[in-house]
Tab-separated table of C-alpha atoms and ligand atoms in Angstrom:
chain	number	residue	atom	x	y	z
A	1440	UNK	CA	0.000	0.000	0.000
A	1441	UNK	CA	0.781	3.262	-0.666
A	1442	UNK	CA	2.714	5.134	1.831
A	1443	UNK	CA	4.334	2.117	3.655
A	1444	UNK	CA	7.818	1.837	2.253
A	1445	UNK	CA	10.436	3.211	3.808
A	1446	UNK	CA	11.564	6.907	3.519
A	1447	UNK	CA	14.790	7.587	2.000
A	1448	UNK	CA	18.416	7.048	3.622
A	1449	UNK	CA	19.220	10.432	3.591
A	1450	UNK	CA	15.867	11.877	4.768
A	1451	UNK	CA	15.856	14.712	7.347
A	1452	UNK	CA	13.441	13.823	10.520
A	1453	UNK	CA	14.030	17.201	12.306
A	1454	UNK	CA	12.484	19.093	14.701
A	1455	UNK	CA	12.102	22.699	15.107
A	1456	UNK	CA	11.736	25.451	17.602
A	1457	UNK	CA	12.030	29.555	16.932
A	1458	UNK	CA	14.130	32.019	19.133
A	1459	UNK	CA	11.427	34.308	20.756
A	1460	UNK	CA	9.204	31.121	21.131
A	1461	UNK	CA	11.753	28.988	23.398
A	1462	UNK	CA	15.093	30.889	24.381
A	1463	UNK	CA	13.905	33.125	26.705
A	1464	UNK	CA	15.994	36.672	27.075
A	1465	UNK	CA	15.290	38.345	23.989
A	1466	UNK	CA	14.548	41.754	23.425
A	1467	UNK	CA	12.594	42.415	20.446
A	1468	UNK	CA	8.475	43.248	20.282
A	1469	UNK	CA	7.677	40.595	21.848
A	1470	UNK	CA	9.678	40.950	25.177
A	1471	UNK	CA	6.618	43.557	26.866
A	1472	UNK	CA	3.937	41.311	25.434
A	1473	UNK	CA	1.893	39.718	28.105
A	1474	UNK	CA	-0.515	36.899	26.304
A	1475	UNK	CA	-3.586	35.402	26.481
A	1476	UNK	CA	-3.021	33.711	29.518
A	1477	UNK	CA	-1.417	35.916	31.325
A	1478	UNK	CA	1.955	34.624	29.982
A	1479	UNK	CA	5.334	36.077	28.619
A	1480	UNK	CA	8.297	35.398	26.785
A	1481	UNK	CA	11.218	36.358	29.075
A	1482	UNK	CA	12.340	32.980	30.478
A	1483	UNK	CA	9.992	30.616	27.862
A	1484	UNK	CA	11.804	27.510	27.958
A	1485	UNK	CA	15.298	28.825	29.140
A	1486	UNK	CA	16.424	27.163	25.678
A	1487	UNK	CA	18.793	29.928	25.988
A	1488	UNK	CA	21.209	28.502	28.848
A	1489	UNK	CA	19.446	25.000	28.270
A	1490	UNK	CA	20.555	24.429	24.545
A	1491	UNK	CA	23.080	21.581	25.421
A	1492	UNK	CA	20.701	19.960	27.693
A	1493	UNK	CA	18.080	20.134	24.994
A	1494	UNK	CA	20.449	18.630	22.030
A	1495	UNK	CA	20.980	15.632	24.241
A	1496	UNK	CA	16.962	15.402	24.554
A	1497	UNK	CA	17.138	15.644	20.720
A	1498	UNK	CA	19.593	12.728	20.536
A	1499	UNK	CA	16.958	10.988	22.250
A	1500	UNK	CA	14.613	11.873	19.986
A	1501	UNK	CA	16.346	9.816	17.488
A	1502	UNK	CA	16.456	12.835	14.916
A	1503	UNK	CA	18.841	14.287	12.825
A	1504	UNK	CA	17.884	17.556	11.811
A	1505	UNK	CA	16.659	20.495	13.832
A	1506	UNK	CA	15.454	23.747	12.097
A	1507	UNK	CA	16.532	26.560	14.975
A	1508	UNK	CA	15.666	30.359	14.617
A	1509	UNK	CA	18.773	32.709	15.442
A	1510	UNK	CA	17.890	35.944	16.900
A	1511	UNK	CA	18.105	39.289	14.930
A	1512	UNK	CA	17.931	41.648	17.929
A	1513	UNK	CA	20.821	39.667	20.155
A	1514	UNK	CA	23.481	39.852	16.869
A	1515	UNK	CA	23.061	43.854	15.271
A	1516	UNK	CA	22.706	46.161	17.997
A	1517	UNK	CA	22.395	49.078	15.261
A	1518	UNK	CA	21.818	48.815	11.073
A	1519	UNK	CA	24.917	47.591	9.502
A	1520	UNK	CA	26.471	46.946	13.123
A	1521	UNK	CA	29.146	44.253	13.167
A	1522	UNK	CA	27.785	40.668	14.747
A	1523	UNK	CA	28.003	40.649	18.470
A	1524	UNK	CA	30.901	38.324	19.003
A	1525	UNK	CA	29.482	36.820	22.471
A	1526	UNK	CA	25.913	36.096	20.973
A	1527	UNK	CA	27.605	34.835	17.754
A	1528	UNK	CA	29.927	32.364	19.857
A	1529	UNK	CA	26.804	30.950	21.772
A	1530	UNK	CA	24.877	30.353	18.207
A	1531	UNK	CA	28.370	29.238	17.029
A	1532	UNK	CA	28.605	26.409	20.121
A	1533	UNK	CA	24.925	25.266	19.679
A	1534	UNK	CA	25.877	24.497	16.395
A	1535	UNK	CA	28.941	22.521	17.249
A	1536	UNK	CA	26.861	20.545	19.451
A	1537	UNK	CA	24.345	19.706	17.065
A	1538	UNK	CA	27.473	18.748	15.039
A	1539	UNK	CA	28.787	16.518	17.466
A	1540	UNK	CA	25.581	14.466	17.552
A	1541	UNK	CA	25.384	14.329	13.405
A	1542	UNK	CA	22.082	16.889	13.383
A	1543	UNK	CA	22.000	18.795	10.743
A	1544	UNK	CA	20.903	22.551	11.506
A	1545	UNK	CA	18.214	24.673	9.304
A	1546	UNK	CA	18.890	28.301	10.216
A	1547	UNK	CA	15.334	30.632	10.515
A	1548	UNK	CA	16.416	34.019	9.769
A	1549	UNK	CA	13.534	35.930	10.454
A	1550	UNK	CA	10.266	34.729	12.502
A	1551	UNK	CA	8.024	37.065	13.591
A	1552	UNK	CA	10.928	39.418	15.790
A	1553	UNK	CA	12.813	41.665	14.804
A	1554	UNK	CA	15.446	44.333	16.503
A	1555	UNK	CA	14.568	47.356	18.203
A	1556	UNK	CA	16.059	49.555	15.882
A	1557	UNK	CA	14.003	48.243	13.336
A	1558	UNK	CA	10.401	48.249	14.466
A	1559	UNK	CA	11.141	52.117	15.997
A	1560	UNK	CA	11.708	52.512	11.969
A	1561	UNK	CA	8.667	51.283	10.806
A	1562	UNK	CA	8.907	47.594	10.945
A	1563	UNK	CA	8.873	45.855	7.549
A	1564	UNK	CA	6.729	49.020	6.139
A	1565	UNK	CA	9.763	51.010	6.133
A	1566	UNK	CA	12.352	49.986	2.971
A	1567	UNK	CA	15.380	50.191	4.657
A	1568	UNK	CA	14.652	47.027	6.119
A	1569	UNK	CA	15.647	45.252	3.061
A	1570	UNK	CA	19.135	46.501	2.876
A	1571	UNK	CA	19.338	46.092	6.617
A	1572	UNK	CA	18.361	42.260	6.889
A	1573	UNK	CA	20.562	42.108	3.882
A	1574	UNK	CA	23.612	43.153	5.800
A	1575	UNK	CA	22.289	40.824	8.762
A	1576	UNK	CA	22.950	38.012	6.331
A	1577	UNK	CA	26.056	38.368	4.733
A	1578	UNK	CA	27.672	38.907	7.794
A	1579	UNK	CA	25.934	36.134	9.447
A	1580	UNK	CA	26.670	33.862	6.233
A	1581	UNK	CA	30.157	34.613	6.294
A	1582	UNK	CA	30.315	33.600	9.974
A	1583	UNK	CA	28.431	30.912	9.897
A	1584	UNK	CA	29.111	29.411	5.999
A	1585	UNK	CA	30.997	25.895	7.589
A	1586	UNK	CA	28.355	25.177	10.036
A	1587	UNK	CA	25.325	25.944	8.008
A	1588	UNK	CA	24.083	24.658	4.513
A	1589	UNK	CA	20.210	24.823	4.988
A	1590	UNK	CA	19.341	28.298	5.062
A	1591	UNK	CA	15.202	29.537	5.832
A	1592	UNK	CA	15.052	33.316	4.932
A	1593	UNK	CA	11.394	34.320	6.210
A	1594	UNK	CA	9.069	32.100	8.426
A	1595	UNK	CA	5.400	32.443	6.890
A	1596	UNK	CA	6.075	35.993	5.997
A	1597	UNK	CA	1.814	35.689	5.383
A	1598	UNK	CA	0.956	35.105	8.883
A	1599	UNK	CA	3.242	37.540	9.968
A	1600	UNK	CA	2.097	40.659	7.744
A	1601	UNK	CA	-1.529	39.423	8.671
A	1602	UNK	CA	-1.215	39.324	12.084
A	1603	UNK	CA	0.750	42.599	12.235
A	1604	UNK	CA	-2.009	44.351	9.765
A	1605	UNK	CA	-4.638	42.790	8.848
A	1606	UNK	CA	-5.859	40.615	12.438
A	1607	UNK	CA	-4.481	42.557	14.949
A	1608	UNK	CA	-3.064	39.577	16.500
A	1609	UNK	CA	1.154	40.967	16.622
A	1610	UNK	CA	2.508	43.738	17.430
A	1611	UNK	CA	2.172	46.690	16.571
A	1612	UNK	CA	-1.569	45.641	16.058
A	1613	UNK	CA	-2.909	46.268	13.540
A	1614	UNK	CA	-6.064	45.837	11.883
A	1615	UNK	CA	-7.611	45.817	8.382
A	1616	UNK	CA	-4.258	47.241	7.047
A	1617	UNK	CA	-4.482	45.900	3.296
A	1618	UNK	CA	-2.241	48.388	2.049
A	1619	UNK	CA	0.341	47.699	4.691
A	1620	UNK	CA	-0.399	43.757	4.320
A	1621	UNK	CA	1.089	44.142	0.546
A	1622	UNK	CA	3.782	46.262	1.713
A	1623	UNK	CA	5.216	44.455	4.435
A	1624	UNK	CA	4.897	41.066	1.839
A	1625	UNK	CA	6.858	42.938	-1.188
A	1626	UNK	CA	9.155	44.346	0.921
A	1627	UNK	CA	9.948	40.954	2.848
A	1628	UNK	CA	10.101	39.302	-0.550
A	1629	UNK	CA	12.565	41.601	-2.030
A	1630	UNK	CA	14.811	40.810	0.691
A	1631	UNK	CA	14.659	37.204	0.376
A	1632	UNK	CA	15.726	37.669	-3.473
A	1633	UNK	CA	18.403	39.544	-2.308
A	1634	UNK	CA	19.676	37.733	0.393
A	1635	UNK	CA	18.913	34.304	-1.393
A	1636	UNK	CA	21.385	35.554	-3.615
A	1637	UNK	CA	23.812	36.154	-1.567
A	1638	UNK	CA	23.434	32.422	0.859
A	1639	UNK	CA	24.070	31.091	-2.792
A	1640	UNK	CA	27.181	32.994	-3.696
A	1641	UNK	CA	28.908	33.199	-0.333
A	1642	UNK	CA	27.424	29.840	1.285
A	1643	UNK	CA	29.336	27.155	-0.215
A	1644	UNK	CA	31.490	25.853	2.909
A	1645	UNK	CA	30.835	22.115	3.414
A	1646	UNK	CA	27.618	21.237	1.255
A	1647	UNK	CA	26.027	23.227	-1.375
A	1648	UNK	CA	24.029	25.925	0.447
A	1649	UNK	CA	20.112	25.620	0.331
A	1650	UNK	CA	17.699	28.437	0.464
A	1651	UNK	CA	13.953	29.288	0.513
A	1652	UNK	CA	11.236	30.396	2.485
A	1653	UNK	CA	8.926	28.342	4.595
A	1654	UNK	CA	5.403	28.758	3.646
A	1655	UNK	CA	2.233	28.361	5.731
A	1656	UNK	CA	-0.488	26.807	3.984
A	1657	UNK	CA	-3.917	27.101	5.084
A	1658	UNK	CA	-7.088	25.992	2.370
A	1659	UNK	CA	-9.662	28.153	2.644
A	1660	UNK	CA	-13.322	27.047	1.793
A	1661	UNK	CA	-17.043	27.448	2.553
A	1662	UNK	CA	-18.594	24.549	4.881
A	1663	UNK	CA	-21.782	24.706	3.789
A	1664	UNK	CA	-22.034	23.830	-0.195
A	1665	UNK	CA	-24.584	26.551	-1.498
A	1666	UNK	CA	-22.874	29.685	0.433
A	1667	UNK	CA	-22.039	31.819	-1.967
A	1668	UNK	CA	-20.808	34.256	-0.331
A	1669	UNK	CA	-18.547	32.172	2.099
A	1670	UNK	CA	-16.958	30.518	-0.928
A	1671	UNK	CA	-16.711	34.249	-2.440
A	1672	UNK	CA	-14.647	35.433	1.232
A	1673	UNK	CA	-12.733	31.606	0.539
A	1674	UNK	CA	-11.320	33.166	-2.903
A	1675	UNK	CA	-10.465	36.201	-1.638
A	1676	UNK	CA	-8.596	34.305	1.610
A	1677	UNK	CA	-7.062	32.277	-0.611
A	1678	UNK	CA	-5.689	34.761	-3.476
A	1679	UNK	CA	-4.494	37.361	-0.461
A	1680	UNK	CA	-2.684	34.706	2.005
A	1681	UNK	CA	-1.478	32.079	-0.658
A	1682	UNK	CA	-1.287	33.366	-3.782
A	1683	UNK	CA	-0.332	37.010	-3.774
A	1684	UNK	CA	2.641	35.800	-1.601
A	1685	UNK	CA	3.596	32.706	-3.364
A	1686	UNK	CA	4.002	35.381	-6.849
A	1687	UNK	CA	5.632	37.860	-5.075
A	1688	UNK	CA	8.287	35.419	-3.198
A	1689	UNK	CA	8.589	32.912	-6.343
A	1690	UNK	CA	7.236	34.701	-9.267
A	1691	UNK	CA	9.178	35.256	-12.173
A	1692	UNK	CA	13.092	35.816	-11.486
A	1693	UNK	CA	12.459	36.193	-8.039
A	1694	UNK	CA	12.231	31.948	-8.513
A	1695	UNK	CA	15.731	31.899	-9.029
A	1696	UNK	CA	16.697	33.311	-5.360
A	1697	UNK	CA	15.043	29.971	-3.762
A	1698	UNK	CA	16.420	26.404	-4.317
A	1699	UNK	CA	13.362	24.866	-2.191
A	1700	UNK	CA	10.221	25.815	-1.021
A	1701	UNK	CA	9.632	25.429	2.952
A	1702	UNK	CA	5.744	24.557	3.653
A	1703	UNK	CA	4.626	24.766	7.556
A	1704	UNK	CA	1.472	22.678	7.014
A	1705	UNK	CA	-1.598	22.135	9.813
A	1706	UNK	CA	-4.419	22.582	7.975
A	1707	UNK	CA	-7.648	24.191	6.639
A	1708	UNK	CA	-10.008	27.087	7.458
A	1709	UNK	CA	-14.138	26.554	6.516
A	1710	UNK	CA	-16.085	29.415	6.696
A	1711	UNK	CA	-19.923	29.413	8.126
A	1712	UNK	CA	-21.703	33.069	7.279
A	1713	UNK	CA	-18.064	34.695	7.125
A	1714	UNK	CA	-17.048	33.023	9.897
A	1715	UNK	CA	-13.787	30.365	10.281
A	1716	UNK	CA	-14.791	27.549	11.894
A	1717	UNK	CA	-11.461	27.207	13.998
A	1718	UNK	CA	-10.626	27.182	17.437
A	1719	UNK	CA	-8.484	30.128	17.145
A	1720	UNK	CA	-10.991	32.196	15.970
A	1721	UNK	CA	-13.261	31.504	19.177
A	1722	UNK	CA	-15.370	28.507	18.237
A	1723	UNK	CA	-15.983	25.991	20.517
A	1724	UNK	CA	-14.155	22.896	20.715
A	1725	UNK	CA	-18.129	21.537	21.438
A	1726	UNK	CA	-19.910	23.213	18.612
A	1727	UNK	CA	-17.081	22.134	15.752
A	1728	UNK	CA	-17.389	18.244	17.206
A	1729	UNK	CA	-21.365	19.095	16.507
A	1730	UNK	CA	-20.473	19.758	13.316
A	1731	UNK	CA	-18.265	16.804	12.612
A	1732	UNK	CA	-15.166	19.416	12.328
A	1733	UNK	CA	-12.006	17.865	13.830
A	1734	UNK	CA	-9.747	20.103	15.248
A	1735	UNK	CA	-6.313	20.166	17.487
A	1736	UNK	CA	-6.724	23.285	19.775
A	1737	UNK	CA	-6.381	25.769	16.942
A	1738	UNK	CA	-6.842	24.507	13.579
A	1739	UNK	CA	-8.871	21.978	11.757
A	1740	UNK	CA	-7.089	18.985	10.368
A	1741	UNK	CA	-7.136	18.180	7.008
A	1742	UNK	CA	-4.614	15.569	6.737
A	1743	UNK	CA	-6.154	14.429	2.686
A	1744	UNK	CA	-5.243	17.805	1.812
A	1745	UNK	CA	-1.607	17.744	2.474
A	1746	UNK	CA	-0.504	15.250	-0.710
A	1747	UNK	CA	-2.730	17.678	-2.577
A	1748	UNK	CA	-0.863	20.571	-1.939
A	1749	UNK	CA	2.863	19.031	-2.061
A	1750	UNK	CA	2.144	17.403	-5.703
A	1751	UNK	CA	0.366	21.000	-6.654
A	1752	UNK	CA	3.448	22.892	-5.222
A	1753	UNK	CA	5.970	20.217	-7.023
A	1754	UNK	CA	3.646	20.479	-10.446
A	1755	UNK	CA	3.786	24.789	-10.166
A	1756	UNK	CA	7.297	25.289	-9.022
A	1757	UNK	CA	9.814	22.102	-9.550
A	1758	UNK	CA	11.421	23.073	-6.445
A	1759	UNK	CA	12.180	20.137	-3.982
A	1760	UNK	CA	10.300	20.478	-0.772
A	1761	UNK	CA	10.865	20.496	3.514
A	1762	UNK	CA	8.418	20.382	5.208
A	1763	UNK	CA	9.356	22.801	8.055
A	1764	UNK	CA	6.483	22.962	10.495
A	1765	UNK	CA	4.180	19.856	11.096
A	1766	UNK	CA	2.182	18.999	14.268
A	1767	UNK	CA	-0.930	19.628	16.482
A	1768	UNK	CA	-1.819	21.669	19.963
A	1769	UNK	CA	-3.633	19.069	22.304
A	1770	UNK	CA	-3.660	17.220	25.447
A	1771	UNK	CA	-4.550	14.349	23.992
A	1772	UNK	CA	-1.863	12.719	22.861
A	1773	UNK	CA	-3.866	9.416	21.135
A	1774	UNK	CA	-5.193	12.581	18.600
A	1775	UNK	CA	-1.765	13.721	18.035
A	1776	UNK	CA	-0.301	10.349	17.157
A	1777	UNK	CA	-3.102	9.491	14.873
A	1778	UNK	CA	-2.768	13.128	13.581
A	1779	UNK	CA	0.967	12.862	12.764
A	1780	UNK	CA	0.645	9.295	11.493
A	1781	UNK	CA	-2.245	10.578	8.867
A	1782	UNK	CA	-0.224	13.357	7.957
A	1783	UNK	CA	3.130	11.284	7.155
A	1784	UNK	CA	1.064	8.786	5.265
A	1785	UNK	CA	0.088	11.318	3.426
A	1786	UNK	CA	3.889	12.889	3.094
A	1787	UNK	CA	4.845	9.049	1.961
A	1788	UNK	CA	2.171	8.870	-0.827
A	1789	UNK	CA	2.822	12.401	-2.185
A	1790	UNK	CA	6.652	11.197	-2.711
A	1791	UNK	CA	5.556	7.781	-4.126
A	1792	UNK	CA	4.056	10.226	-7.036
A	1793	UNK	CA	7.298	11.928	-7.400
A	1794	UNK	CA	7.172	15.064	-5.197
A	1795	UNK	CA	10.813	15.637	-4.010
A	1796	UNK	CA	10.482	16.305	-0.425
A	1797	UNK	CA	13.989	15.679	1.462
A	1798	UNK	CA	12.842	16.043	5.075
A	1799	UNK	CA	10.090	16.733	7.541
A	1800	UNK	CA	10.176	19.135	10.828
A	1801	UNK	CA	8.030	18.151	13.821
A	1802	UNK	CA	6.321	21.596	15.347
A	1803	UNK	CA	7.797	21.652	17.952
A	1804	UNK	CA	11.138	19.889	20.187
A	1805	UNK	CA	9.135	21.766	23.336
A	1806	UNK	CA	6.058	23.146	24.542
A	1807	UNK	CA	6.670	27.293	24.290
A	1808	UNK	CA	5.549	30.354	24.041
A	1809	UNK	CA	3.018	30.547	21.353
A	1810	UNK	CA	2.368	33.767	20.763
A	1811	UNK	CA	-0.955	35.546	21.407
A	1812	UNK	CA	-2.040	32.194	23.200
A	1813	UNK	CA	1.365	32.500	25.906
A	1814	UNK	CA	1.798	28.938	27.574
A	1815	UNK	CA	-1.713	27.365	26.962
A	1816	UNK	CA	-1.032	25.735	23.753
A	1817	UNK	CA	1.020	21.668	23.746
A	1818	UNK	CA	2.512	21.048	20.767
A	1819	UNK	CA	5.890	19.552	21.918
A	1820	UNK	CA	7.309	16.190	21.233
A	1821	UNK	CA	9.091	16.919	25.020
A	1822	UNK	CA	6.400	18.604	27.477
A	1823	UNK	CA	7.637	21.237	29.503
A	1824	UNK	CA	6.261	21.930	33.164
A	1825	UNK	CA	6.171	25.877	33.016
A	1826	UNK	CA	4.678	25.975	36.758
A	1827	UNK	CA	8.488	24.262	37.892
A	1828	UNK	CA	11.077	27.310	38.174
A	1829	UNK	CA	13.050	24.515	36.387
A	1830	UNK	CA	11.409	24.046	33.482
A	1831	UNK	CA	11.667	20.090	33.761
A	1832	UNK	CA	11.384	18.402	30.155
A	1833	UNK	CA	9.787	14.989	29.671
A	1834	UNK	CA	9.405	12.813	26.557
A	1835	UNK	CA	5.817	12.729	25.791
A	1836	UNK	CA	4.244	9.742	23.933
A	1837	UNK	CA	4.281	11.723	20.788
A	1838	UNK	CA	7.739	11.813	21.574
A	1839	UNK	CA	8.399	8.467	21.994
A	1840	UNK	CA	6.280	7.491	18.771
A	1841	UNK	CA	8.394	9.951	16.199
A	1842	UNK	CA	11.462	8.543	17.677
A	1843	UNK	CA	9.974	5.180	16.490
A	1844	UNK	CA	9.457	6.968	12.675
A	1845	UNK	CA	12.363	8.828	12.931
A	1846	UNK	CA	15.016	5.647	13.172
A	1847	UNK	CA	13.103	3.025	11.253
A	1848	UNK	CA	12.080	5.705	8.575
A	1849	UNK	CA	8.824	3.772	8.621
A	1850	UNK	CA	5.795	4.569	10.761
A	1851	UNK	CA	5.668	1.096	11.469
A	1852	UNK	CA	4.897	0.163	15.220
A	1853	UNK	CA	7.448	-2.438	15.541
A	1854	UNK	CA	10.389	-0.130	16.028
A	1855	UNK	CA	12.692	-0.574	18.675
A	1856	UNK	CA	12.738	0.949	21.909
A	1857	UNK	CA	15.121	3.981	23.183
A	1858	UNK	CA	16.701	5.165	19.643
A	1859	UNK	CA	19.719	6.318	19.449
A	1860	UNK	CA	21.523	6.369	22.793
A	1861	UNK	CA	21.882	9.279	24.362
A	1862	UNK	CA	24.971	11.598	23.437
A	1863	UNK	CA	27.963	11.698	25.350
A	1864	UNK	CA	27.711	15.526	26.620
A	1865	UNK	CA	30.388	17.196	24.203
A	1866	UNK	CA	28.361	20.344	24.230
A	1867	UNK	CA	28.448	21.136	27.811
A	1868	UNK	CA	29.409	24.824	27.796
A	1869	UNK	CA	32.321	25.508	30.036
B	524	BGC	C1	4.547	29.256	13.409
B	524	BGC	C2	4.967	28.896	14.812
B	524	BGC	C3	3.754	28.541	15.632
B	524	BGC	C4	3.058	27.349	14.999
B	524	BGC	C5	1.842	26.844	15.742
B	524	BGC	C6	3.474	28.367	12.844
B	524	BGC	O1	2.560	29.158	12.188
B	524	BGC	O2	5.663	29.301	12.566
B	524	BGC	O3	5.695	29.945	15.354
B	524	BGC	O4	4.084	28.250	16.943
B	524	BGC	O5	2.644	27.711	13.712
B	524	BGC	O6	0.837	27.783	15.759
């Protein structure tokens, strides 16, 4: 059957985390931001001073990729500012670490923080933040060239300039913005031609350097069949959040500045008289099971939709494919098994029809900081227990079932026990 072979040798089963989200310390927009729940980022999961402690976890996780952000605001204290040699050496060690264990690093650029000196500027509205996360690059390619070879300009530069503009849901706020929506999107996709450019030119250390973006990709529709005018709001959804930014990113030359295309997948939004019928947008978890929706805690799942979209993005753009953000918010951890399970069958059966997808990211190594929702949201592989000044991690069943994918490259059931063994700790920091 379809979607049972084994994945390829030289797969990458990664996880992946993002700065602001898990290291705790940063100062960016985010750092005043109280959440939902009453939460904040200062501390999150003390990935920060916890890095080495967290590779060995990832040892244990069996994988061998991990797809890290590095944090704008800790490297350029000013526009054009040389690197901060002390942050640089702490990105520079995590790296080694990961090195040590054979996990392979993808570098996030830029998700969803940015430096002071940038959003007192304007933010991505203002121009000169092309030429500035330009600079950012070069200087951080040049350092980093021998470590890295997988490079991830933007993270969902969509949900960002939404959220910023359009929802209201980032800061600085914003609402109904549509003007500054497109702005923010051309201006973030100029710099990812530029500095595309430039990972390919002055990347070429170890292994031929990689580029792209990492899409989110949410389907919009209407739920009910005859709604005209939910399948008219679906259209427009769908041509402002995927397509406008798909053109402007990979559209015409600008193709040329990507060698793959990143897709952060979790599913679809249905609208019911203009409304999304998602968690996130206040539904409850009780009416969408009335209406035979299934949902994690924010999205709904559409797991048939995800071979879709990988064969449509293969068929549109010949570029091969990561997958850089899969996985689900929920207590329950049955639904998240069966949820990742669907989705790598899925994955598997796309590739058996030729899509060239080299490796898969599990969102996310810990529970964080997600965003407007603070603390409340579980998506890790290892739980963390943010009401312990220690932040104790634990290997979750989730946890325990990816390791089982990740070093049989099957999802078969019959994998052994405990993975890889645990690292020796090379990384501790001195
Ligand atoms: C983002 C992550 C976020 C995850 C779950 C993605 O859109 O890149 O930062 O935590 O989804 O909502």
């Amino acid at each position: 059957m379809a979607g049972d072979s084994k994945f390829p040798e030289n797969f990458l089963w990664g996880t992946a985390t993002s700065a602001t989200q898990v290291e705790g310390h940063v100062v960016n927009e985010w750092t005043d931001y109280v959440a939902a729940d009453g939460g904040n980022c200062r501390v999150a999961c003390d990935h920060y001073h916890r890095y080495a402690e967290d590779v060995d976890w990832m040892t244990r996780l069996g994988v061998n990729a991990y797809r890290m952000g590095i944090e704008w605001s800790r490297l350029q204290a000013a526009p054009f500012a040389p690197l901060n040699r002390t942050e640089l050496d702490r990105y520079v060690h995590l790296l080694d670490c990961l090195k040590a264990v054979g996990i392979t690093p993808m570098v996030v650029l830029h998700h969803f923080s940015n430096p002071p000196w940038i959003t007192s500027a304007g933010g991505w509205l203002n121009p000169s933040a092309v030429p500035a996360f330009v600079d950012y690059v070069t200087k951080l390619v040049s350092a980093l060239k021998d470590r890295v070879y997988l490079w991830n300009t933007f993270n969902e530069p969509d949900t960002y300039a939404s959220l910023t503009y359009l929802l209201g849901g980032f800061p600085p706020f914003h609402k109904w913005r549509f003007a500054s929506y497109r702005k923010v999107i051309r201006h973030m996709a100029e710099a990812h031609a530029q500095a595309g450019r430039v990972i390919q030119r002055d990347s070429g250390g170890v292994k031929t350097p990689e580029v792209g973006i990492a899409k989110n990709w949410t389907s919009f529709g209407a739920f009910q069949t005859f709604a005209l005018w939910d399948h008219f709001l679906a259209a427009i959804s769908h041509h402002a959040f995927n397509r406008f930014v798909l053109n402007e990113f990979l559209g015409g030359r600008r193709r040329d500045a990507s060698t793959f295309l990143g897709v952060n997948y979790y599913g679809r939004a249905r609208l019911n008289h203009f409304q999304a019928l998602v968690p996130t947008n206040g539904v409850s978890t009780e009416r969408l099971k009335q209406l035979g929706i299934t949902c994690d805690d924010m999205f709904e799942r559409h797991p048939a939709g995800f071979a879709r979209l990988l064969k449509r993005f293969h068929r549109s753009y010949g570029l091969p494919i990561y997958i850089t953000e899969h996985g689900a918010a929920s207590t329950d951890e049955d639904f998240r098994i069966r949820d990742l399970m669907a989705h790598l069958h899925e994955l598997r059966a796309a590739m058996d029809g030729g899509v060239d997808v080299r490796g898969f990211f599990y969102w996310s190594l810990l529970d964080n900081f997600e965003w407007q929702f603070g603390y409340s949201k579980k998506f890790g592989l290892l739980s963390v227990d943010f009401s312990d000044d220690k932040l104790p991690r634990k290997m979750t069943r989730v946890g325990e079932f990816y390791r089982n994918v990740c070093t049989t490259r099957t999802m078969d059931q019959g994998a052994p026990p405990g993975g890889r063994p645990p690292s020796p700790s090379v990384c501790r920091r001195v």
